[in-house]
Amino acid sequence: RNRLGRLQKRVGDDRIKDDIDTLNGLLNAVAAITPDQFSKYQRLVSLLNNLDGTHFGWNPKQADDRLVLFTESIQTLEFLQQHLPKDCGLKDAQVAVLRGDMRDSDLAATVDQFNNQSSPIRLLICSDVASEGINLHHLSHRMVHFDIPWSLMVFQQRNGRIDRYGQARQPQIRYLLTDSNNPK
């Protein structure tokens, strides 16, 4: 969308017409993808609903079994926030997000709620704003990386939110990789 918008501003430049057509085609193809056709998302739903045979074992009915889910882009975070509650049988109050455009006080309040056993929050969907400096291990020992960051150091920082001193249970961390059938 960003590239398409920049190209469309260059009115009268015939050299970019093919690029605009290609990008419009890609935009339409992506818009047609529904959650049931998004294999990586379906893999996540199977993992969270304990349908995939990996014994991930997350139980959102248990107040002390919170899950942290990391993603790279805000668009993906919003997609997950919109679709996961329904597909995993969660109420809206059971899902919270941490994203970089939140005020510091809102970030801190969300973390406090996530760490409070009486809170209804069971799933915390995070952008990289939550990668450093916050403790999420009090009620959570499970984490999923929906997107894979470019830097391996980011993994360590993210994992450190639940894998830290004071963690009473063995952390369970999953990485959802995307395999392409295209050899290029």
Short mmCIF file of N, CA and C in Angstrom, two decimals, residues 44-147:
data_model
loop_
_atom_site.label_atom_id
_atom_site.label_comp_id
_atom_site.label_asym_id
_atom_site.label_seq_id
_atom_site.Cartn_x
_atom_site.Cartn_y
_atom_site.Cartn_z
N LEU A 44 -1.12 -21.64 14.23
CA LEU A 44 -1.17 -21.02 15.55
C LEU A 44 -2.45 -21.42 16.29
N VAL A 45 -3.58 -21.36 15.62
CA VAL A 45 -4.85 -21.73 16.24
C VAL A 45 -4.81 -23.19 16.70
N SER A 46 -4.26 -24.07 15.87
CA SER A 46 -4.14 -25.48 16.27
C SER A 46 -3.25 -25.64 17.49
N LEU A 47 -2.15 -24.90 17.53
CA LEU A 47 -1.25 -24.96 18.67
C LEU A 47 -1.95 -24.49 19.94
N LEU A 48 -2.63 -23.36 19.86
CA LEU A 48 -3.27 -22.79 21.04
C LEU A 48 -4.46 -23.61 21.52
N ASN A 49 -5.15 -24.24 20.59
CA ASN A 49 -6.29 -25.07 20.95
C ASN A 49 -5.88 -26.51 21.25
N ASN A 50 -4.58 -26.75 21.29
CA ASN A 50 -4.02 -28.07 21.61
C ASN A 50 -4.52 -29.16 20.66
N LEU A 51 -4.59 -28.80 19.37
CA LEU A 51 -5.08 -29.74 18.36
C LEU A 51 -3.96 -30.29 17.48
N ASP A 52 -2.74 -29.85 17.70
CA ASP A 52 -1.66 -30.19 16.77
C ASP A 52 -0.76 -31.32 17.25
N GLY A 53 -1.02 -31.86 18.42
CA GLY A 53 -0.25 -32.99 18.90
C GLY A 53 1.09 -32.65 19.52
N THR A 54 1.40 -31.36 19.71
CA THR A 54 2.70 -30.99 20.28
C THR A 54 2.65 -30.87 21.80
N HIS A 55 1.50 -31.00 22.38
CA HIS A 55 1.33 -30.94 23.83
C HIS A 55 1.77 -29.59 24.39
N PHE A 56 1.45 -28.52 23.67
CA PHE A 56 1.76 -27.18 24.16
C PHE A 56 1.02 -26.94 25.47
N GLY A 57 -0.22 -27.38 25.55
CA GLY A 57 -0.93 -27.45 26.81
C GLY A 57 -1.47 -26.17 27.39
N TRP A 58 -1.51 -25.08 26.62
CA TRP A 58 -2.04 -23.83 27.17
C TRP A 58 -3.51 -24.00 27.51
N ASN A 59 -3.87 -23.57 28.72
CA ASN A 59 -5.25 -23.67 29.17
C ASN A 59 -5.72 -22.29 29.64
N PRO A 60 -6.42 -21.56 28.78
CA PRO A 60 -6.84 -20.20 29.15
C PRO A 60 -7.87 -20.17 30.28
N LYS A 61 -8.39 -21.31 30.69
CA LYS A 61 -9.32 -21.34 31.83
C LYS A 61 -8.58 -21.26 33.16
N GLN A 62 -7.29 -21.52 33.13
CA GLN A 62 -6.48 -21.44 34.35
C GLN A 62 -5.92 -20.02 34.49
N ALA A 63 -6.17 -19.40 35.62
CA ALA A 63 -5.75 -18.02 35.85
C ALA A 63 -4.23 -17.86 35.85
N ASP A 64 -3.50 -18.94 36.14
CA ASP A 64 -2.04 -18.83 36.20
C ASP A 64 -1.36 -19.40 34.96
N ASP A 65 -2.10 -19.49 33.86
CA ASP A 65 -1.53 -20.00 32.60
C ASP A 65 -1.73 -18.96 31.51
N ARG A 66 -0.92 -17.92 31.56
CA ARG A 66 -1.01 -16.81 30.61
C ARG A 66 -0.07 -17.09 29.44
N LEU A 67 -0.41 -16.55 28.29
CA LEU A 67 0.38 -16.77 27.08
C LEU A 67 0.83 -15.43 26.52
N VAL A 68 2.10 -15.36 26.12
CA VAL A 68 2.65 -14.18 25.46
C VAL A 68 2.89 -14.53 24.00
N LEU A 69 2.40 -13.67 23.11
CA LEU A 69 2.51 -13.88 21.67
C LEU A 69 3.18 -12.65 21.07
N PHE A 70 4.33 -12.85 20.38
CA PHE A 70 5.06 -11.74 19.76
C PHE A 70 4.85 -11.75 18.25
N THR A 71 4.73 -10.55 17.71
CA THR A 71 4.65 -10.36 16.27
C THR A 71 5.52 -9.17 15.87
N GLU A 72 5.85 -9.11 14.62
CA GLU A 72 6.74 -8.05 14.14
C GLU A 72 6.00 -6.80 13.68
N SER A 73 4.83 -6.95 13.08
CA SER A 73 4.15 -5.78 12.52
C SER A 73 2.85 -5.49 13.24
N ILE A 74 2.49 -4.23 13.25
CA ILE A 74 1.24 -3.81 13.88
C ILE A 74 0.06 -4.39 13.11
N GLN A 75 0.16 -4.49 11.78
CA GLN A 75 -0.94 -5.07 11.00
C GLN A 75 -1.19 -6.51 11.41
N THR A 76 -0.12 -7.27 11.64
CA THR A 76 -0.28 -8.65 12.08
C THR A 76 -0.85 -8.70 13.49
N LEU A 77 -0.38 -7.82 14.36
CA LEU A 77 -0.90 -7.74 15.72
C LEU A 77 -2.41 -7.49 15.69
N GLU A 78 -2.83 -6.55 14.86
CA GLU A 78 -4.25 -6.22 14.76
C GLU A 78 -5.05 -7.39 14.19
N PHE A 79 -4.48 -8.09 13.21
CA PHE A 79 -5.14 -9.26 12.65
C PHE A 79 -5.35 -10.32 13.73
N LEU A 80 -4.30 -10.60 14.50
CA LEU A 80 -4.39 -11.60 15.56
C LEU A 80 -5.37 -11.16 16.64
N GLN A 81 -5.35 -9.89 17.00
CA GLN A 81 -6.27 -9.38 18.00
C GLN A 81 -7.72 -9.51 17.52
N GLN A 82 -7.94 -9.33 16.25
CA GLN A 82 -9.29 -9.42 15.70
C GLN A 82 -9.79 -10.86 15.62
N HIS A 83 -8.93 -11.80 15.24
CA HIS A 83 -9.39 -13.16 14.92
C HIS A 83 -9.15 -14.20 16.01
N LEU A 84 -8.09 -14.08 16.79
CA LEU A 84 -7.77 -15.12 17.77
C LEU A 84 -8.84 -15.32 18.85
N PRO A 85 -9.43 -14.25 19.39
CA PRO A 85 -10.44 -14.51 20.43
C PRO A 85 -11.53 -15.47 19.98
N LYS A 86 -12.08 -15.25 18.82
CA LYS A 86 -13.14 -16.12 18.31
C LYS A 86 -12.62 -17.52 18.04
N ASP A 87 -11.47 -17.62 17.38
CA ASP A 87 -10.96 -18.93 16.98
C ASP A 87 -10.38 -19.75 18.13
N CYS A 88 -10.12 -19.10 19.25
CA CYS A 88 -9.61 -19.82 20.42
C CYS A 88 -10.61 -19.82 21.58
N GLY A 89 -11.82 -19.36 21.32
CA GLY A 89 -12.86 -19.38 22.35
C GLY A 89 -12.59 -18.44 23.50
N LEU A 90 -11.99 -17.29 23.22
CA LEU A 90 -11.67 -16.31 24.26
C LEU A 90 -12.65 -15.14 24.19
N LYS A 91 -12.91 -14.54 25.33
CA LYS A 91 -13.69 -13.31 25.40
C LYS A 91 -12.74 -12.15 25.14
N ASP A 92 -13.29 -11.03 24.68
CA ASP A 92 -12.45 -9.87 24.39
C ASP A 92 -11.62 -9.44 25.60
N ALA A 93 -12.18 -9.55 26.80
CA ALA A 93 -11.46 -9.14 28.01
C ALA A 93 -10.29 -10.05 28.33
N GLN A 94 -10.22 -11.21 27.67
CA GLN A 94 -9.13 -12.15 27.94
C GLN A 94 -7.91 -11.89 27.06
N VAL A 95 -8.02 -10.93 26.15
CA VAL A 95 -6.93 -10.62 25.22
C VAL A 95 -6.52 -9.16 25.41
N ALA A 96 -5.22 -8.95 25.55
CA ALA A 96 -4.68 -7.59 25.67
C ALA A 96 -3.52 -7.46 24.69
N VAL A 97 -3.16 -6.22 24.39
CA VAL A 97 -2.05 -5.97 23.47
C VAL A 97 -1.08 -4.97 24.10
N LEU A 98 0.17 -5.11 23.69
CA LEU A 98 1.21 -4.13 23.98
C LEU A 98 1.79 -3.71 22.65
N ARG A 99 1.71 -2.41 22.36
CA ARG A 99 2.23 -1.90 21.10
C ARG A 99 2.90 -0.55 21.33
N GLY A 100 3.83 -0.22 20.48
CA GLY A 100 4.68 0.94 20.69
C GLY A 100 3.98 2.28 20.69
N ASP A 101 2.78 2.37 20.14
CA ASP A 101 2.09 3.66 20.12
C ASP A 101 1.22 3.88 21.36
N MET A 102 1.33 3.00 22.34
CA MET A 102 0.60 3.17 23.60
C MET A 102 1.38 4.09 24.53
N ARG A 103 0.65 4.81 25.38
CA ARG A 103 1.30 5.64 26.40
C ARG A 103 1.99 4.73 27.42
N ASP A 104 3.06 5.21 28.00
CA ASP A 104 3.80 4.43 29.00
C ASP A 104 2.90 3.97 30.13
N SER A 105 2.00 4.83 30.57
CA SER A 105 1.10 4.46 31.67
C SER A 105 0.16 3.33 31.25
N ASP A 106 -0.27 3.32 29.98
CA ASP A 106 -1.14 2.24 29.50
C ASP A 106 -0.37 0.93 29.36
N LEU A 107 0.88 1.03 28.91
CA LEU A 107 1.73 -0.16 28.84
C LEU A 107 1.91 -0.78 30.23
N ALA A 108 2.23 0.06 31.19
CA ALA A 108 2.46 -0.42 32.56
C ALA A 108 1.18 -1.01 33.14
N ALA A 109 0.05 -0.39 32.88
CA ALA A 109 -1.22 -0.90 33.40
C ALA A 109 -1.56 -2.26 32.79
N THR A 110 -1.28 -2.42 31.51
CA THR A 110 -1.54 -3.70 30.85
C THR A 110 -0.64 -4.79 31.41
N VAL A 111 0.63 -4.49 31.61
CA VAL A 111 1.56 -5.46 32.20
C VAL A 111 1.10 -5.82 33.61
N ASP A 112 0.69 -4.83 34.39
CA ASP A 112 0.21 -5.11 35.75
C ASP A 112 -1.01 -6.02 35.72
N GLN A 113 -1.92 -5.78 34.81
CA GLN A 113 -3.11 -6.62 34.70
C GLN A 113 -2.73 -8.04 34.28
N PHE A 114 -1.81 -8.16 33.33
CA PHE A 114 -1.37 -9.48 32.87
C PHE A 114 -0.76 -10.28 34.02
N ASN A 115 -0.07 -9.59 34.91
CA ASN A 115 0.60 -10.24 36.04
C ASN A 115 -0.30 -10.39 37.27
N ASN A 116 -1.55 -9.96 37.17
CA ASN A 116 -2.49 -10.03 38.29
C ASN A 116 -3.39 -11.25 38.10
N GLN A 117 -3.34 -12.17 39.03
CA GLN A 117 -4.09 -13.42 38.88
C GLN A 117 -5.60 -13.21 38.82
N SER A 118 -6.12 -12.14 39.37
CA SER A 118 -7.56 -11.90 39.32
C SER A 118 -8.00 -11.24 38.02
N SER A 119 -7.05 -10.86 37.18
CA SER A 119 -7.37 -10.25 35.89
C SER A 119 -7.88 -11.31 34.92
N PRO A 120 -8.81 -10.95 34.04
CA PRO A 120 -9.30 -11.92 33.06
C PRO A 120 -8.32 -12.16 31.90
N ILE A 121 -7.28 -11.35 31.77
CA ILE A 121 -6.36 -11.47 30.64
C ILE A 121 -5.67 -12.83 30.66
N ARG A 122 -5.70 -13.51 29.52
CA ARG A 122 -5.03 -14.80 29.37
C ARG A 122 -4.01 -14.79 28.23
N LEU A 123 -4.21 -13.89 27.26
CA LEU A 123 -3.36 -13.80 26.08
C LEU A 123 -2.89 -12.37 25.92
N LEU A 124 -1.58 -12.19 25.81
CA LEU A 124 -0.99 -10.88 25.60
C LEU A 124 -0.28 -10.89 24.25
N ILE A 125 -0.78 -10.10 23.31
CA ILE A 125 -0.20 -10.01 21.97
C ILE A 125 0.68 -8.77 21.95
N CYS A 126 1.96 -8.97 21.60
CA CYS A 126 2.96 -7.90 21.76
C CYS A 126 3.68 -7.58 20.46
N SER A 127 3.97 -6.31 20.29
CA SER A 127 4.94 -5.89 19.29
C SER A 127 6.29 -5.85 20.00
N ASP A 128 7.31 -5.38 19.32
CA ASP A 128 8.65 -5.37 19.91
C ASP A 128 8.78 -4.41 21.09
N VAL A 129 7.77 -3.59 21.34
CA VAL A 129 7.84 -2.71 22.51
C VAL A 129 7.98 -3.52 23.80
N ALA A 130 7.52 -4.76 23.77
CA ALA A 130 7.58 -5.61 24.97
C ALA A 130 8.82 -6.50 24.99
N SER A 131 9.75 -6.28 24.08
CA SER A 131 10.92 -7.16 23.99
C SER A 131 11.92 -6.99 25.13
N GLU A 132 11.92 -5.84 25.76
CA GLU A 132 12.92 -5.58 26.78
C GLU A 132 12.31 -4.93 28.01
N GLY A 133 12.86 -5.29 29.15
CA GLY A 133 12.63 -4.53 30.36
C GLY A 133 11.31 -4.73 31.07
N ILE A 134 10.51 -5.72 30.69
CA ILE A 134 9.29 -5.96 31.44
C ILE A 134 9.24 -7.42 31.88
N ASN A 135 8.62 -7.62 33.01
CA ASN A 135 8.50 -8.96 33.59
C ASN A 135 7.12 -9.52 33.26
N LEU A 136 7.10 -10.61 32.53
CA LEU A 136 5.84 -11.27 32.19
C LEU A 136 5.81 -12.70 32.72
N HIS A 137 6.77 -13.06 33.54
CA HIS A 137 6.96 -14.45 33.98
C HIS A 137 6.14 -14.85 35.20
N HIS A 138 5.48 -13.92 35.83
CA HIS A 138 4.78 -14.24 37.08
C HIS A 138 3.67 -15.26 36.89
N LEU A 139 2.91 -15.13 35.82
CA LEU A 139 1.81 -16.07 35.55
C LEU A 139 1.93 -16.72 34.18
N SER A 140 3.05 -16.50 33.52
CA SER A 140 3.21 -17.03 32.17
C SER A 140 4.53 -17.77 32.03
N HIS A 141 4.45 -18.94 31.42
CA HIS A 141 5.67 -19.66 31.06
C HIS A 141 5.59 -20.14 29.61
N ARG A 142 4.61 -19.62 28.87
CA ARG A 142 4.44 -19.99 27.46
C ARG A 142 4.56 -18.75 26.58
N MET A 143 5.25 -18.93 25.46
CA MET A 143 5.44 -17.84 24.51
C MET A 143 5.44 -18.41 23.10
N VAL A 144 4.87 -17.62 22.18
CA VAL A 144 4.91 -17.97 20.76
C VAL A 144 5.42 -16.76 19.99
N HIS A 145 6.38 -17.00 19.11
CA HIS A 145 6.85 -15.99 18.18
C HIS A 145 6.11 -16.23 16.87
N PHE A 146 5.11 -15.41 16.60
CA PHE A 146 4.35 -15.59 15.36
C PHE A 146 5.19 -15.19 14.16
N ASP A 147 5.90 -14.09 14.29
CA ASP A 147 6.82 -13.62 13.24
C ASP A 147 8.24 -13.79 13.75
#
